[in-house]
Each structure stands twice: as C-alpha cells, then as structure tokens.
GROMACS .gro file of C-alpha atoms in nm:
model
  183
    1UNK     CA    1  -1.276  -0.159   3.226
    2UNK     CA    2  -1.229  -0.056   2.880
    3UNK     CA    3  -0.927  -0.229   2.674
    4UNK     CA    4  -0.875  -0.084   2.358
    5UNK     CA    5  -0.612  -0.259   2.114
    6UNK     CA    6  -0.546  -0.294   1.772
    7UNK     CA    7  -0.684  -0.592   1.591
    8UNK     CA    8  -0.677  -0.740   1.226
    9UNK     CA    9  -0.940  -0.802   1.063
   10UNK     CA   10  -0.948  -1.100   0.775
   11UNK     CA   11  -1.200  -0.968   0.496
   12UNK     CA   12  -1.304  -0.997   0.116
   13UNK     CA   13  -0.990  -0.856  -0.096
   14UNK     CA   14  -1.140  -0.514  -0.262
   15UNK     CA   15  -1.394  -0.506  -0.044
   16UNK     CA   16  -1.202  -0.367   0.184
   17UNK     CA   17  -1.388   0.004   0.227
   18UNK     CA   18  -1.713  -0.115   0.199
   19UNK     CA   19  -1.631  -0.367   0.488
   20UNK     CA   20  -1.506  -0.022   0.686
   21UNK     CA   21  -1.828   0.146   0.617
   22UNK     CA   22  -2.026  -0.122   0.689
   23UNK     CA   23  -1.861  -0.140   1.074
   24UNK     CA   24  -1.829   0.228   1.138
   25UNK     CA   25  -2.200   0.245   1.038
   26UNK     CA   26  -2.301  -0.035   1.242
   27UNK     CA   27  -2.081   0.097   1.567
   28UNK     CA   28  -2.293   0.421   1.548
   29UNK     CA   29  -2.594   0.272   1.518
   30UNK     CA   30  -2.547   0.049   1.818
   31UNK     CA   31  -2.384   0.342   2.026
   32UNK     CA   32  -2.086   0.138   2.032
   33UNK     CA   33  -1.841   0.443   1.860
   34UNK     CA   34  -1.665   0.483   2.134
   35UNK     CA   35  -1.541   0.117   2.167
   36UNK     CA   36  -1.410   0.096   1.817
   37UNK     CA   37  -1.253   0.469   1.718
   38UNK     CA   38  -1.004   0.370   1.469
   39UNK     CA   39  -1.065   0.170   1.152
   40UNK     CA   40  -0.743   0.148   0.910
   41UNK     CA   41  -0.683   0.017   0.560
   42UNK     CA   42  -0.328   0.062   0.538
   43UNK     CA   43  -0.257   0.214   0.192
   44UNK     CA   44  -0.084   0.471  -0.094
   45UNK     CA   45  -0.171   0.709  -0.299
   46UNK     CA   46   0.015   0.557  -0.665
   47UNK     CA   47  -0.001   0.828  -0.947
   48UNK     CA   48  -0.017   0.653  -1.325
   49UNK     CA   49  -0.096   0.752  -1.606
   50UNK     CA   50  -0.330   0.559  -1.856
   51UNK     CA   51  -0.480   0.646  -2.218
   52UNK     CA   52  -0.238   0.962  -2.181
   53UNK     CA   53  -0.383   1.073  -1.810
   54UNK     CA   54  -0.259   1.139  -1.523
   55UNK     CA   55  -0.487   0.994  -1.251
   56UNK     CA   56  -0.374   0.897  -0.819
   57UNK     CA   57  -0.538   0.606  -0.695
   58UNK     CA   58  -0.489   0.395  -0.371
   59UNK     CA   59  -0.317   0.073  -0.353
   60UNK     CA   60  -0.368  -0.088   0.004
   61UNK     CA   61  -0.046  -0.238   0.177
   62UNK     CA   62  -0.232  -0.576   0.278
   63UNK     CA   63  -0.491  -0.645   0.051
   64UNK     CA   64  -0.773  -0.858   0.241
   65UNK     CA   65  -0.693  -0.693   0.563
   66UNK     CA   66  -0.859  -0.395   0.782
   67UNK     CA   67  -0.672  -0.282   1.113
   68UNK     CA   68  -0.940  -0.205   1.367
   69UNK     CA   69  -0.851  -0.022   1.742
   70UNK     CA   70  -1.122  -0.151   1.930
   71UNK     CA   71  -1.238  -0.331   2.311
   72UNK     CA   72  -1.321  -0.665   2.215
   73UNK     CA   73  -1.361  -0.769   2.530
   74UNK     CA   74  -1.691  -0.675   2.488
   75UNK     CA   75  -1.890  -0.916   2.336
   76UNK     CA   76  -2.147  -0.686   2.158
   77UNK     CA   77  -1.867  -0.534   1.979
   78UNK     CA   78  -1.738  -0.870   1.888
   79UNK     CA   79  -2.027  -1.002   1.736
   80UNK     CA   80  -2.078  -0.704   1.546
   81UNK     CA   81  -1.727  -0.706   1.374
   82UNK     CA   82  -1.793  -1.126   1.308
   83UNK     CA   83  -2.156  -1.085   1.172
   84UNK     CA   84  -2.033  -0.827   0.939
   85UNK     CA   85  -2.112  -0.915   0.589
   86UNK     CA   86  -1.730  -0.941   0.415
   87UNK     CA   87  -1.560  -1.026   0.742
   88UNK     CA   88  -1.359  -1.394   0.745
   89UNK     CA   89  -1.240  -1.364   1.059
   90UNK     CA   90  -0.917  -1.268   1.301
   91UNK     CA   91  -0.583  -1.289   1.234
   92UNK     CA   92  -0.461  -1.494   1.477
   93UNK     CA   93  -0.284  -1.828   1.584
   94UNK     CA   94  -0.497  -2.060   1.394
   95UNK     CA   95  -0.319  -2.050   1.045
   96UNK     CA   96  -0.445  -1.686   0.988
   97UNK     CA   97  -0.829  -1.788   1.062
   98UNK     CA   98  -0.859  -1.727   1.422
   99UNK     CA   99  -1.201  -1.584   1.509
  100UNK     CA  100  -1.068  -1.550   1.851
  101UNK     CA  101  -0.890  -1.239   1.812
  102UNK     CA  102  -0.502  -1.149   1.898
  103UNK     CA  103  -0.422  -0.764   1.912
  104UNK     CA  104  -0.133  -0.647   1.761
  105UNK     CA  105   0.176  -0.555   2.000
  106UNK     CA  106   0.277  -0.241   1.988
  107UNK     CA  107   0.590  -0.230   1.790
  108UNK     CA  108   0.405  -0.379   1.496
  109UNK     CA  109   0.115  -0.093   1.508
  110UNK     CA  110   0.415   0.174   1.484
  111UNK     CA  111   0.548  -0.016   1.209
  112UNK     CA  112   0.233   0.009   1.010
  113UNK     CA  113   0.139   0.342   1.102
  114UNK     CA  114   0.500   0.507   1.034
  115UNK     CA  115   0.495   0.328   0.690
  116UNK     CA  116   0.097   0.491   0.656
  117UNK     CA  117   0.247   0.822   0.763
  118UNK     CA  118   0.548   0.836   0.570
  119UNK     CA  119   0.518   1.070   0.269
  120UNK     CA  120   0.591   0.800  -0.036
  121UNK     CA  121   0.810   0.869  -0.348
  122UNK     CA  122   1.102   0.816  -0.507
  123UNK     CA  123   1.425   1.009  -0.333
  124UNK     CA  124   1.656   1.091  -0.567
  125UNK     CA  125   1.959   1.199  -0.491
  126UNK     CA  126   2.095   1.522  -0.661
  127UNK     CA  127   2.379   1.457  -0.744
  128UNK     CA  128   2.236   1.179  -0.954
  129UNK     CA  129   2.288   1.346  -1.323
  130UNK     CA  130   2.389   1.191  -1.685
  131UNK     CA  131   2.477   1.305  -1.981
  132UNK     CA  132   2.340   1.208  -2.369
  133UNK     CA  133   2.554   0.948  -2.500
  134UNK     CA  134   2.651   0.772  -2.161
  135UNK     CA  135   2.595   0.363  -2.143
  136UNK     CA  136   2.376   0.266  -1.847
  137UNK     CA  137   2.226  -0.019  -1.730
  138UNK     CA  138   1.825  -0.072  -1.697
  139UNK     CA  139   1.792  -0.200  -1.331
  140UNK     CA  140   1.396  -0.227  -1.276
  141UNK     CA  141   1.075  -0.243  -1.501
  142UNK     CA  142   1.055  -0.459  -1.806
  143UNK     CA  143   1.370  -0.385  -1.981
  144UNK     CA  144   1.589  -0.475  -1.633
  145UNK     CA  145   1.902  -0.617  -1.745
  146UNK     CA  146   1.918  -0.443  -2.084
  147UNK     CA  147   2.228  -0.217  -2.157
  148UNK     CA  148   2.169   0.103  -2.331
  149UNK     CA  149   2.239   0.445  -2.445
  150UNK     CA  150   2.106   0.763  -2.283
  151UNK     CA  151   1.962   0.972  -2.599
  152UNK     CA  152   1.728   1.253  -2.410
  153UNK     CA  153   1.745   1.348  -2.033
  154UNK     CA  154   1.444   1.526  -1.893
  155UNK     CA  155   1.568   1.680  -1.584
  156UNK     CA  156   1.190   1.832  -1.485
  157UNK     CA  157   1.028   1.502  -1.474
  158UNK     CA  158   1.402   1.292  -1.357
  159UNK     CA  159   1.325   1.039  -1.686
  160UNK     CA  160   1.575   0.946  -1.906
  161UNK     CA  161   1.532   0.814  -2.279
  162UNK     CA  162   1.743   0.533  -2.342
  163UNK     CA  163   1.813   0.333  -2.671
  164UNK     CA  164   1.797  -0.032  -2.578
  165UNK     CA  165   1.930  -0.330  -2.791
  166UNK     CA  166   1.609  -0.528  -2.808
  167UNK     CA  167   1.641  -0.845  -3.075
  168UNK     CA  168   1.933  -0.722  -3.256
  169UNK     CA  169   1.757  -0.352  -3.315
  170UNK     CA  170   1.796   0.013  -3.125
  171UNK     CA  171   1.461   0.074  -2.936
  172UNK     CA  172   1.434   0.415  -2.747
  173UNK     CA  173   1.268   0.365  -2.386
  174UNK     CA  174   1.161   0.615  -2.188
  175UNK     CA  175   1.297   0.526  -1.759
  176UNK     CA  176   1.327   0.721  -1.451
  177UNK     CA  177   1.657   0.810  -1.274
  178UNK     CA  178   1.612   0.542  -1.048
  179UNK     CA  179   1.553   0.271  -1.297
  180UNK     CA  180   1.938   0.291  -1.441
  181UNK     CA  181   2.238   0.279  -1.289
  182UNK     CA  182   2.581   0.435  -1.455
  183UNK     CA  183   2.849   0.169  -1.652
   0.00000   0.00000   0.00000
C-alpha cells in the first residue's frame, strides 16, 4: 500500500536545486517517479535592482531545506533520497538530524504551500497619500528611526524622497510608501 506524505529534507544551503535535480533524475531513472511526485523549494520571486538594473531573482523561504511528497515506506526510495550527494538528512526528532524521517502534518503543508501560492508584494493601501513638505517618520531600511521631510512624491512607483537629518546635515533619501509613517 502506497503512503505518500510530505517530508523535509536537510541539504547543502544553495545547493538546494541541484539537490532537486539530482533526486527527480535519479527517481526516473529507477522508475521510482511515481513514489516521489512532488519536490518543493519553498521560495519568492524578489525584484532589485543593481548597477542601475532591474533584475527578479528567487530567495528560498528555508534555506538548507527541500520539501519532498513521497512513500518512504519504501526502502528503495529511501535510500535513494539518503545516498543523494548534498542530502544531510531528515528533519525530524533528533535535534533536526533525524535520518529516520517524520512527515509533515497536514496543517503545516497548507501553511507552506498557501505562503508558496500567495502572490507576494507590498499592499498599499490607497488612501495612503502625502504631500511635499509633510514630516514623516522612516520606519524600515537603514535610515529607520530618522525624522524627515517629504521633498518629491512619485505616485507611479509609491516612493517618496525624503530629506533626512543625518550628522547635523539635510540628506535626501529616496523610500517607499510603506517605509514612513505620517507625524
């Protein structure tokens, strides 16, 4: 009889798609698809922009970690998964190093899965709006803390340019909506 559960799978941080690869490749090759169908890196698509560029990347949610849906009651399928190059081991009961593995329950897959599935961004509300000349205060980044003045508001891109008292002099900083809060 066939048990198929969701499992975590310890592994070598950023190596975390090659690992996947390396087990989906291996499952077909042994004919042993059918018992594994779902391997997972939990992780979001982050936009930044470097050297002037805009470029998306993924950032995985649990760095050293691959969710696998698999039968492990079969032993074939275990071994392969353990014998993987990259693989530490199961999460489990042992201080995190179980190599006897302990699927997930069920409330904790939705978890992870709704947080995979949810679109990310930033909600901003609408009626969120300021005007030049308005004191706010810098809530998140760098500059958190800081009090300033709002000089330029970019309503396109929701980014503010605020004049910041750094060391006794005016510096204009360039924030989101979400990164001040009114006075």
């Amino acid at each position: 009889m066939s048990e198929i559960n969701w499992y975590v799978v310890r592994a070598v941080s950023g190596q975390e798609k090659k690992i996947k690869s390396y087990i989906e490749n291996e499952a077909i090759r042994r004919k042993l698809n059918e018992l594994v169908p779902t391997i997972l890196i939990p992780s979001e698509k982050i936009t930044e922009v470097r050297n002037g560029k805009k470029r998306v990347r993924e950032k995985s949610f649990f760095p050293g970690y691959i969710l696998i849906n698999a039968d492990l009651n079969n032993g074939e399928v275990l071994h392969m998964i353990k014998s993987m190059p990259g693989v530490i081991g199961f999460l489990g009961r042992n201080n995190g190093t179980s190599m006897t593995p302990e699927p997930l329950r069920q409330s904790e897959i939705n978890r992870i899965l709704g947080v995979q599935e949810e679109v990310i961004g930033e909600v901003i509300s609408p009626s969120l709006s300021f005007t030049k000349g308005e004191n706010v205060k810098v809530i998140d980044g760098p500059f958190s803390g800081f009090d300033g003045t709002v000089e330029e508001i970019n309503e396109d891109k929701k980014k503010l340019s605020v004049s910041v008292k750094i060391f006794g002099r005016s510096t204009p900083v360039e924030l989101g909506y979400v990164q001040v809060e009114k006075m």
